[in-house]
Amino acid sequence: MDVVYVDNNATTRVAPEVIEAMLPYFGQWFGNPSSMHTFGGTVGRKLQEAREKTAAFIGAQPEEIIFTGCGTESDSTAIHAAIASNPEKKHILTSRVEHPAVKNLFEHLSKKGYRTTFIPVDRQGRLDMEALEKSLTEDTAVVSLMWANNETGVLFPIETIAPMVRDRGIVFHTDAVQAVGKIPMDVKAAGVDMLSLSGHKIHAPKGVGALYVRKGVKYSPFLIGGHQERGRRGGTENVASIIGMGRACELAADHLKMQSERVRGLRDKLEKGLLDAVPKSMVNGDRENRLPNTTNISFEYVEGESILLMMDRLGICASSGSACTSGSLEPSHVLRAMGVPFTAAHGSIRFSLSIYNTEQEIDFIIEKLPPIIAKLREMSPFWKP
Ligand code: PLP
């Protein structure tokens, strides 16, 4: 079946150039990068090249990059490192709209005795900066805030937040898993202490991530084991995937302009086409400060899951803002934190594009989706045209 894949914030296709770069490291060059022999050393040098490419893409030094198993591991490692380095501090701070990788870890830490603050957002998903500033205390060990929201694409002003937090002697981590590759990024200019990224969101494979740790930031490993990653993350490296991620970073650097022009253009066309054709539909999130590839649209009085199922029959892959938990449809915590009304939060769909989407695909969605919404509304007891 041909699929129209507009779910790139969930995961992305591995770029053909990335696959090509990885293949020799499954077969011919299977050596362990830590081995003393020349064969392993050759692999070690390729690993170092991938580190240089990943670092260059975000404006870091190679030795500031630690390869991990995924974005979630990078987030966990950063937050655990920050609290372990400041054992006397018992307050940690994040936002109400974080990905579960951070949100659930904060909830876990709150059960372990940490005082946690979840900063609210407004109706557009923008962070309450005043609340943030007021919540920073001498007891705060770490502030972890996402750069871009995975559901709405809304960007937090990381360049403004990082100095505000660091000036108070607090460690600042950002989950940039969705932002990397979609907007230009320079960790030095932004002034962050730690930053998480994930391979499978930037056309590299699943199961590889990286954590940037600014030189001088206190760090302690999460995975304790061998001397890999200079003793900062034990475990033999996922060599082929790391090499793939290095290549993906190079490609993403070349594609940034395409993201901000072509992908943004397709996203805007899709958004306008659907809003024009479907009454009682609206975009969730700040339309100005947003990733170029993401739109989250609510179609009132229909269930997101039903829309997804009907789109799925046509091969259209997207995501809904509600998750089916224990039989009941629970609207996403992000849309709830934004105060999106219940009737709209339930019918929200996230479309997230990539450089591989075409104009024909966007036209196909604009043609097929409005009749689906109309049909579902006919069946809804709440819908009044
Ligand atoms: N953080 C954000 C904002 C994400 O969107 C995701 C994945 O969707 C993650 C973290 C987790 O990344 P991974 O799937 O690599 O663990």
mmCIF file of C-alpha atoms in Angstrom, residues 2-8 13 262 266 269-270 274 314-317 351-369:
data_model
loop_
_atom_site.group_PDB
_atom_site.id
_atom_site.type_symbol
_atom_site.label_atom_id
_atom_site.label_comp_id
_atom_site.label_asym_id
_atom_site.label_seq_id
_atom_site.Cartn_x
_atom_site.Cartn_y
_atom_site.Cartn_z
ATOM 1 C CA ASP A 2 1.234 3.488 -0.804
ATOM 2 C CA VAL A 3 1.321 5.541 2.347
ATOM 3 C CA VAL A 4 1.102 9.273 2.793
ATOM 4 C CA TYR A 5 3.336 9.638 5.817
ATOM 5 C CA VAL A 6 2.735 12.820 7.791
ATOM 6 C CA ASP A 7 3.766 11.498 11.217
ATOM 7 C CA ASN A 8 7.409 12.544 11.208
ATOM 8 C CA ARG A 13 12.269 7.315 7.340
ATOM 9 C CA ARG A 262 9.590 23.999 1.206
ATOM 10 C CA LEU A 266 3.603 22.440 2.378
ATOM 11 C CA LYS A 269 -0.863 24.753 2.426
ATOM 12 C CA LEU A 270 -2.197 21.736 4.319
ATOM 13 C CA LEU A 274 -8.156 22.025 5.922
ATOM 14 C CA LEU A 314 -6.616 5.617 2.761
ATOM 15 C CA GLY A 315 -2.990 5.113 3.755
ATOM 16 C CA ILE A 316 -2.664 8.486 5.501
ATOM 17 C CA CYS A 317 -0.466 8.198 8.624
ATOM 18 C CA PHE A 351 0.353 16.365 11.013
ATOM 19 C CA SER A 352 4.147 16.429 10.948
ATOM 20 C CA LEU A 353 5.897 16.662 7.602
ATOM 21 C CA SER A 354 9.409 15.939 6.356
ATOM 22 C CA ILE A 355 11.509 16.833 3.335
ATOM 23 C CA TYR A 356 10.182 13.673 1.656
ATOM 24 C CA ASN A 357 6.557 14.873 1.481
ATOM 25 C CA THR A 358 5.227 16.059 -1.860
ATOM 26 C CA GLU A 359 2.627 18.590 -2.923
ATOM 27 C CA GLN A 360 0.495 15.752 -4.367
ATOM 28 C CA GLU A 361 0.355 14.147 -0.941
ATOM 29 C CA ILE A 362 -0.799 17.395 0.638
ATOM 30 C CA ASP A 363 -3.463 17.793 -2.084
ATOM 31 C CA PHE A 364 -4.586 14.218 -1.402
ATOM 32 C CA ILE A 365 -5.127 14.932 2.310
ATOM 33 C CA ILE A 366 -6.934 18.206 1.576
ATOM 34 C CA GLU A 367 -9.239 16.313 -0.791
ATOM 35 C CA LYS A 368 -9.920 13.261 1.373
ATOM 36 C CA LEU A 369 -10.072 14.535 4.940
#
